[in-house]
Amino acid sequence: AALPPADRARVFEMIDVSKPLGPPTDAAENFEGEPQRLSTAIDYLNYSLAPLEETEAPEIRERRREIIGRRLRLPPGSPVRSEPPLRQSPALFSPPSAFDAGVGYSEVVGEYLQLGTAAFRKREIGNNSLEQSSLIVADLTFGVSSDRIFLDRLVAVEARKLNAPVFRLPEESATSWRVSTGLERARSTCSSCLEAFGEAFWGWASALDNNWKLIWGGFGRLSSRDAAVEIGPEASLSFAPHWRLAGEVTAGWVYAPDRDRSRERVTLKLRFSMSRTDELSLLAERDFGNTVSMAYSHRW
């Protein structure tokens, strides 16, 4: 990442073992920076070989031998160094199990209390998130209103993979995906009806910098009530300016082919970590009406 774009392109050519290694740079105008380019290519090939056995990837080992030979024919120099951004140690992240208590409001139910628990919850944003990913298993939320207790949402499994490095190497993909399945309270007209759902997202991701990421692509949903099948575009902007604070804004347009109806979906998520085990969260959503909830989570 510290190399100029032209030097970076030259390094990418050298580490591409599917193509022959081009002739050495000998023109005076192109020689400047060649020691740094060769050293960077060697560093990368060492990185590629690190997890492999001695007999694996002979083509990478041969390419490294050729590049080392070229580097040894040049005078010594100081390679360009770029320190990676400092990250919080995973040992300081929040534990995965959680208990939640909060308040919520929806246009169908009105005001209600929320109680929830999760067997395993590593969200896409916040102090306990996986790096560019999420995994949630058995995440259960109940609502308590003035006259009844109801199941608000059960996420059986949700997984997300976000490929958005700040600097993308040639072999790294930009494709990202998300899948989830479970039960939830119907959001349209029935305040006590449940619907089974399955959702999937596939698209692309890009890091604007260390703290901001943009994700866009296509969304699909299969549900047992309301519209059976829904599809549409979706885009998200996530941000984490500090390890204590993170958020994500998602906007999409959903179309139900069987009913020839469409609607917009907008979601705002904010998380604030008070400590390693305590967190505050805000969820605001417009989808079949407005829904807002605020919760306190304790993790263990």
Coordinates of C-alpha atoms in Angstrom, one line a residue, residues 58-266:
P58 CA 6.7 -25.3 -6.4
E59 CA 5.7 -22.5 -8.9
I60 CA 5.7 -19.9 -6.1
R61 CA 9.0 -21.1 -4.8
E62 CA 10.6 -20.9 -8.2
R63 CA 9.2 -17.4 -8.8
R64 CA 10.6 -16.3 -5.4
R65 CA 14.1 -17.8 -6.3
E66 CA 14.1 -15.8 -9.6
I67 CA 13.1 -12.5 -7.9
I68 CA 15.7 -13.0 -5.1
G69 CA 18.4 -13.5 -7.7
R70 CA 17.4 -10.2 -9.4
R71 CA 17.4 -8.4 -6.0
L72 CA 20.9 -9.7 -5.1
R73 CA 22.3 -8.2 -8.3
L74 CA 21.3 -4.7 -7.2
P75 CA 22.9 -2.6 -4.5
P76 CA 21.5 -2.7 -1.0
G77 CA 18.7 -0.3 0.0
S78 CA 16.0 0.4 2.5
P79 CA 12.6 -1.2 1.5
V80 CA 9.5 0.8 1.9
R81 CA 7.7 0.0 5.2
S82 CA 4.1 0.6 6.0
E83 CA 2.9 -0.3 9.4
P84 CA -0.6 -1.9 9.6
P85 CA -3.2 0.0 11.5
L86 CA -3.5 -0.9 15.2
R87 CA -6.5 -3.0 16.1
Q88 CA -7.9 -4.0 19.4
S89 CA -6.9 -7.4 20.6
P90 CA -9.6 -10.0 20.1
A91 CA -9.0 -11.0 23.7
L92 CA -10.6 -7.7 24.7
F93 CA -13.8 -8.3 22.7
S94 CA -17.1 -9.0 24.3
P95 CA -18.0 -12.7 25.0
P96 CA -20.5 -14.3 22.5
S97 CA -23.5 -15.1 24.8
A98 CA -25.9 -12.3 25.7
F99 CA -28.9 -11.3 27.7
D100 CA -30.9 -8.3 26.5
A101 CA -33.4 -6.0 28.2
G102 CA -35.0 -2.9 26.5
V103 CA -38.0 -1.1 25.2
G104 CA -39.5 -1.1 21.7
Y105 CA -42.3 0.5 19.7
S106 CA -44.0 -0.5 16.5
E107 CA -47.0 0.9 14.8
V108 CA -48.9 -2.4 15.0
V109 CA -48.1 -3.3 18.7
G110 CA -47.4 0.0 20.2
E111 CA -45.0 0.3 23.2
Y112 CA -43.6 -2.9 24.7
L113 CA -40.7 -4.2 26.8
Q114 CA -38.1 -6.4 25.2
L115 CA -36.3 -9.4 26.8
G116 CA -33.9 -11.5 24.8
T117 CA -31.0 -13.9 24.9
A118 CA -28.5 -15.4 22.5
A119 CA -26.5 -18.6 22.6
F120 CA -23.9 -17.1 20.2
R121 CA -23.9 -13.6 18.8
K122 CA -21.0 -12.0 16.9
R123 CA -22.5 -9.1 15.1
E124 CA -21.3 -7.3 12.0
I125 CA -20.6 -4.1 14.0
G126 CA -19.7 -3.4 17.6
N127 CA -17.1 -4.5 20.2
N128 CA -17.8 -8.2 19.8
S129 CA -18.0 -8.3 16.0
L130 CA -16.0 -10.7 13.9
E131 CA -13.5 -9.1 11.5
Q132 CA -15.6 -8.2 8.4
S133 CA -18.1 -11.0 9.3
S134 CA -20.9 -12.0 11.7
L135 CA -22.3 -15.2 13.1
I136 CA -25.5 -15.4 15.2
V137 CA -27.0 -18.7 16.5
A138 CA -30.2 -19.0 18.5
D139 CA -30.9 -15.3 19.1
L140 CA -34.3 -15.0 20.7
T141 CA -36.3 -11.8 21.5
F142 CA -39.6 -11.6 23.4
G143 CA -42.0 -8.7 23.7
V144 CA -44.0 -7.9 26.8
S145 CA -47.0 -5.5 26.3
S146 CA -49.8 -4.5 28.6
D147 CA -51.9 -7.6 27.8
R148 CA -49.6 -10.4 26.5
I149 CA -46.2 -11.8 25.9
F150 CA -45.2 -12.6 22.3
L151 CA -42.2 -13.8 20.3
D152 CA -40.8 -10.8 18.5
R153 CA -38.0 -12.5 16.6
L154 CA -36.0 -15.7 16.6
V155 CA -32.8 -15.8 14.5
A156 CA -31.9 -19.5 14.1
V157 CA -28.8 -18.8 12.1
E158 CA -27.3 -15.7 10.5
A159 CA -24.0 -15.5 8.8
R160 CA -22.3 -12.7 6.9
K161 CA -19.0 -12.4 5.1
L162 CA -17.8 -9.0 4.1
N163 CA -14.7 -8.7 1.9
A164 CA -13.7 -5.1 2.3
P165 CA -10.0 -4.8 3.1
V166 CA -8.5 -1.3 3.1
F167 CA -6.0 -2.5 0.5
R168 CA -7.0 -5.4 -1.8
L169 CA -4.5 -7.9 -3.1
P170 CA -4.9 -9.2 -6.6
E171 CA -6.4 -12.6 -5.5
E172 CA -8.8 -11.1 -2.9
S173 CA -12.4 -11.1 -4.0
A174 CA -14.7 -8.1 -3.4
T175 CA -17.9 -10.3 -3.3
S176 CA -19.8 -10.4 0.0
W177 CA -22.8 -12.3 1.2
R178 CA -25.3 -12.7 4.0
V179 CA -27.8 -15.5 4.8
S180 CA -30.3 -15.8 7.7
T181 CA -33.3 -17.9 8.7
G182 CA -35.7 -17.9 11.6
L183 CA -39.1 -16.7 12.9
E184 CA -40.4 -13.2 13.5
R185 CA -43.6 -11.3 14.3
A186 CA -45.4 -10.4 11.1
R187 CA -44.7 -6.7 10.4
S188 CA -47.7 -5.8 8.3
T189 CA -51.2 -6.1 9.9
C190 CA -51.1 -8.9 12.4
S191 CA -49.6 -8.1 15.9
S192 CA -49.5 -11.8 17.0
C193 CA -48.9 -13.7 13.8
L194 CA -45.5 -15.4 13.2
E195 CA -43.8 -15.9 9.9
A196 CA -40.9 -18.2 9.0
F197 CA -38.3 -16.4 6.8
G198 CA -35.2 -17.0 4.9
E199 CA -33.0 -14.1 3.6
A200 CA -30.0 -13.9 1.4
F201 CA -27.8 -11.1 0.1
W202 CA -25.0 -11.2 -2.5
G203 CA -23.0 -8.2 -3.6
W204 CA -19.7 -6.3 -3.3
A205 CA -17.9 -4.4 -0.6
S206 CA -15.3 -1.6 -0.5
A207 CA -13.5 0.0 2.3
L208 CA -13.5 3.8 2.1
D209 CA -10.8 3.9 4.9
N210 CA -10.1 2.0 8.1
N211 CA -13.4 3.1 9.7
W212 CA -16.0 3.3 6.8
K213 CA -17.2 0.5 4.5
L214 CA -19.7 0.5 1.7
I215 CA -21.7 -2.7 0.7
W216 CA -24.1 -3.0 -2.2
G217 CA -25.8 -5.8 -4.1
G218 CA -29.0 -7.8 -4.4
F219 CA -31.4 -9.0 -1.6
G220 CA -33.9 -11.8 -1.6
R221 CA -36.4 -13.0 1.0
L222 CA -38.7 -16.0 1.2
S223 CA -41.4 -15.8 3.9
S224 CA -44.4 -17.9 4.9
R225 CA -46.8 -14.9 5.3
D226 CA -47.4 -11.7 3.4
A227 CA -45.3 -11.7 0.2
A228 CA -43.9 -15.2 -0.4
V229 CA -41.0 -14.0 -2.4
E230 CA -39.3 -10.5 -2.4
I231 CA -36.3 -9.3 -4.2
G232 CA -34.5 -6.0 -4.7
P233 CA -31.3 -3.9 -4.4
E234 CA -29.7 -3.1 -1.1
A235 CA -26.8 -0.8 0.0
S236 CA -25.2 -0.3 3.4
L237 CA -22.7 2.1 4.9
S238 CA -21.0 0.9 8.1
F239 CA -18.8 3.0 10.4
A240 CA -16.6 2.4 13.4
P241 CA -14.8 5.5 14.4
H242 CA -13.9 4.1 17.8
W243 CA -13.9 0.6 19.3
R244 CA -16.7 1.7 21.6
L245 CA -19.0 3.1 18.9
A246 CA -20.1 1.5 15.6
G247 CA -23.1 1.8 13.3
E248 CA -24.6 0.8 10.0
V249 CA -27.2 2.4 7.8
T250 CA -29.0 0.2 5.2
A251 CA -31.4 1.2 2.5
G252 CA -33.2 -1.0 0.0
W253 CA -36.1 -1.3 -2.4
V254 CA -38.2 -4.5 -2.2
Y255 CA -40.4 -5.9 -4.9
A256 CA -42.9 -8.8 -4.5
P257 CA -43.5 -10.3 -8.0
D258 CA -46.5 -12.3 -7.1
R259 CA -48.4 -9.2 -5.8
D260 CA -46.7 -6.6 -8.1
R261 CA -46.1 -4.4 -5.0
S262 CA -43.0 -2.7 -3.8
R263 CA -41.8 -0.8 -0.7
E264 CA -38.7 0.7 0.7
R265 CA -36.7 -0.6 3.6
V266 CA -34.4 1.6 5.7

